[in-house]
Amino acid sequence: MHARTKGRLLAGAAVVAALAPAGGVASAARRAPSTAVGVGAREFRLTAYRVSVPAGIVRFNLANYGQDVHDLVVATAGGRRLARSVEVRPGGRTTLRLRLRPGSYRLVCDLADHAALGMHATIRVR
Ligand SMILES: [Cu+2]
């Protein structure tokens, strides 16, 4: 796996594995039940295809349907950033895995002014 495809960890992140490489991380965390959430990025919207997920490991599957590069940052409702994906080219995908406790979380693209232009969404963990 190329180093650039790994997600960057931010301070205090509860990231289990930034990506799920084929045959890569063989850990208990990898086998633990997890919930997939599709996230669609385009200019300039970020759409989470689930609004509520159970607590535990969440796999954010980011697909870039737009024409610009986008990324995905998961933050608490208070704005503390937990994890950030790699930058995804148009047509590309990446997965960001992290363990989330119950609460509300913000999803944003933090490139340029994309969040201000509308690339943000909220997801509730129950
Ligand atoms: Cu963006």
mmCIF file of C-alpha atoms and ligand atoms in Angstrom:
data_model
loop_
_atom_site.group_PDB
_atom_site.id
_atom_site.type_symbol
_atom_site.label_atom_id
_atom_site.label_comp_id
_atom_site.label_asym_id
_atom_site.label_seq_id
_atom_site.Cartn_x
_atom_site.Cartn_y
_atom_site.Cartn_z
ATOM 1 C CA MET A 1 0.000 0.000 0.000
ATOM 2 C CA HIS A 2 1.215 3.430 -0.931
ATOM 3 C CA ALA A 3 1.921 5.694 2.021
ATOM 4 C CA ARG A 4 -0.105 8.531 0.524
ATOM 5 C CA THR A 5 -3.274 6.477 0.600
ATOM 6 C CA LYS A 6 -3.210 6.258 4.382
ATOM 7 C CA GLY A 7 -5.341 8.693 6.325
ATOM 8 C CA ARG A 8 -3.568 11.149 8.531
ATOM 9 C CA LEU A 9 -4.312 10.902 12.205
ATOM 10 C CA LEU A 10 -5.171 14.020 14.086
ATOM 11 C CA ALA A 11 -4.593 14.571 17.792
ATOM 12 C CA GLY A 12 -6.887 12.541 19.962
ATOM 13 C CA ALA A 13 -8.235 10.498 17.099
ATOM 14 C CA ALA A 14 -9.860 7.182 17.845
ATOM 15 C CA VAL A 15 -9.000 5.895 14.448
ATOM 16 C CA VAL A 16 -8.840 2.151 14.172
ATOM 17 C CA ALA A 17 -7.431 2.057 10.690
ATOM 18 C CA ALA A 18 -7.577 4.896 8.266
ATOM 19 C CA LEU A 19 -8.080 2.575 5.363
ATOM 20 C CA ALA A 20 -9.100 -1.015 4.986
ATOM 21 C CA PRO A 21 -6.509 -2.423 2.631
ATOM 22 C CA ALA A 22 -7.161 -5.830 1.158
ATOM 23 C CA GLY A 23 -5.310 -8.259 3.381
ATOM 24 C CA GLY A 24 -3.819 -5.402 5.329
ATOM 25 C CA VAL A 25 -4.827 -4.875 8.919
ATOM 26 C CA ALA A 26 -5.469 -8.282 10.470
ATOM 27 C CA SER A 27 -6.536 -7.236 13.909
ATOM 28 C CA ALA A 28 -9.478 -7.727 16.193
ATOM 29 C CA ALA A 29 -10.611 -4.262 15.219
ATOM 30 C CA ARG A 30 -10.740 -5.309 11.580
ATOM 31 C CA ARG A 31 -13.056 -8.180 12.422
ATOM 32 C CA ALA A 32 -15.195 -6.184 14.812
ATOM 33 C CA PRO A 33 -18.649 -5.345 13.558
ATOM 34 C CA SER A 34 -18.759 -2.023 11.830
ATOM 35 C CA THR A 35 -21.253 0.127 10.043
ATOM 36 C CA ALA A 36 -20.659 1.462 6.566
ATOM 37 C CA VAL A 37 -21.739 4.977 5.713
ATOM 38 C CA GLY A 38 -21.548 6.132 2.133
ATOM 39 C CA VAL A 39 -20.504 9.744 1.738
ATOM 40 C CA GLY A 40 -20.847 11.480 -1.593
ATOM 41 C CA ALA A 41 -18.746 14.549 -2.362
ATOM 42 C CA ARG A 42 -19.485 16.987 -5.150
ATOM 43 C CA GLU A 43 -19.373 20.742 -5.737
ATOM 44 C CA PHE A 44 -20.348 21.798 -3.242
ATOM 45 C CA ARG A 45 -22.265 19.292 -1.206
ATOM 46 C CA LEU A 46 -21.377 16.465 1.111
ATOM 47 C CA THR A 47 -24.052 13.822 1.443
ATOM 48 C CA ALA A 48 -24.057 11.128 4.119
ATOM 49 C CA TYR A 49 -26.315 8.275 3.055
ATOM 50 C CA ARG A 50 -27.127 7.386 6.660
ATOM 51 C CA VAL A 51 -28.126 9.985 9.206
ATOM 52 C CA SER A 52 -27.850 7.691 12.232
ATOM 53 C CA VAL A 53 -25.576 4.754 13.021
ATOM 54 C CA PRO A 54 -24.954 2.566 16.060
ATOM 55 C CA ALA A 55 -21.953 3.384 18.234
ATOM 56 C CA GLY A 56 -18.774 1.526 17.399
ATOM 57 C CA ILE A 57 -16.601 1.350 14.350
ATOM 58 C CA VAL A 58 -17.908 3.372 11.459
ATOM 59 C CA ARG A 59 -16.513 3.069 7.950
ATOM 60 C CA PHE A 60 -17.027 6.265 5.997
ATOM 61 C CA ASN A 61 -16.810 5.316 2.344
ATOM 62 C CA LEU A 62 -16.109 8.576 0.578
ATOM 63 C CA ALA A 63 -16.810 8.766 -3.140
ATOM 64 C CA ASN A 64 -15.877 11.862 -5.081
ATOM 65 C CA TYR A 65 -18.551 12.467 -7.719
ATOM 66 C CA GLY A 66 -17.308 15.965 -8.431
ATOM 67 C CA GLN A 67 -14.677 17.539 -10.618
ATOM 68 C CA ASP A 68 -12.401 18.888 -7.883
ATOM 69 C CA VAL A 69 -10.320 17.113 -5.251
ATOM 70 C CA HIS A 70 -12.171 16.589 -1.961
ATOM 71 C CA ASP A 71 -11.504 15.049 1.422
ATOM 72 C CA LEU A 72 -13.444 14.077 4.515
ATOM 73 C CA VAL A 73 -12.896 15.284 8.064
ATOM 74 C CA VAL A 74 -14.877 13.816 10.941
ATOM 75 C CA ALA A 75 -15.253 16.175 13.884
ATOM 76 C CA THR A 76 -17.246 16.313 17.070
ATOM 77 C CA ALA A 77 -20.232 18.629 17.262
ATOM 78 C CA GLY A 78 -17.936 20.967 19.188
ATOM 79 C CA GLY A 79 -15.516 21.079 16.297
ATOM 80 C CA ARG A 80 -12.737 18.799 17.572
ATOM 81 C CA ARG A 81 -11.304 17.036 14.553
ATOM 82 C CA LEU A 82 -11.021 13.285 14.982
ATOM 83 C CA ALA A 83 -9.800 12.074 11.633
ATOM 84 C CA ARG A 84 -9.125 13.209 8.110
ATOM 85 C CA SER A 85 -9.041 11.177 4.949
ATOM 86 C CA VAL A 86 -6.608 11.493 2.129
ATOM 87 C CA GLU A 87 -7.515 13.884 -0.650
ATOM 88 C CA VAL A 88 -9.605 12.079 -3.235
ATOM 89 C CA ARG A 89 -9.442 12.878 -6.913
ATOM 90 C CA PRO A 90 -12.554 13.115 -9.090
ATOM 91 C CA GLY A 91 -13.969 9.630 -9.503
ATOM 92 C CA GLY A 92 -11.899 8.316 -6.615
ATOM 93 C CA ARG A 93 -12.816 6.700 -3.325
ATOM 94 C CA THR A 94 -11.332 6.184 0.088
ATOM 95 C CA THR A 95 -12.468 4.772 3.406
ATOM 96 C CA LEU A 96 -12.027 6.371 6.795
ATOM 97 C CA ARG A 97 -12.566 4.018 9.750
ATOM 98 C CA LEU A 98 -12.965 5.235 13.269
ATOM 99 C CA ARG A 99 -14.671 4.275 16.473
ATOM 100 C CA LEU A 100 -17.399 6.681 17.503
ATOM 101 C CA ARG A 101 -19.271 7.044 20.756
ATOM 102 C CA PRO A 102 -22.876 8.197 20.887
ATOM 103 C CA GLY A 103 -23.271 11.816 19.924
ATOM 104 C CA SER A 104 -23.502 14.107 16.970
ATOM 105 C CA TYR A 105 -20.619 14.448 14.521
ATOM 106 C CA ARG A 106 -19.823 16.828 11.735
ATOM 107 C CA LEU A 107 -18.553 15.689 8.368
ATOM 108 C CA VAL A 108 -16.788 18.309 6.289
ATOM 109 C CA CYS A 109 -14.479 18.692 3.347
ATOM 110 C CA ASP A 110 -11.710 20.933 4.639
ATOM 111 C CA LEU A 111 -10.113 21.798 1.325
ATOM 112 C CA ALA A 112 -10.102 25.484 0.389
ATOM 113 C CA ASP A 113 -13.471 27.027 1.246
ATOM 114 C CA HIS A 114 -15.493 23.916 0.399
ATOM 115 C CA ALA A 115 -17.121 23.601 3.830
ATOM 116 C CA ALA A 116 -18.311 27.201 3.700
ATOM 117 C CA LEU A 117 -19.684 26.559 0.228
ATOM 118 C CA GLY A 118 -21.820 23.722 1.546
ATOM 119 C CA MET A 119 -19.652 20.638 1.881
ATOM 120 C CA HIS A 120 -20.749 19.639 5.368
ATOM 121 C CA ALA A 121 -23.122 17.112 6.842
ATOM 122 C CA THR A 122 -24.096 15.784 10.239
ATOM 123 C CA ILE A 123 -24.368 12.216 11.455
ATOM 124 C CA ARG A 124 -25.781 10.983 14.725
ATOM 125 C CA VAL A 125 -24.269 8.032 16.575
ATOM 126 C CA ARG A 126 -26.726 6.335 18.913
HETATM 127 CU CU CU B 1 -14.107 19.621 -1.125
#
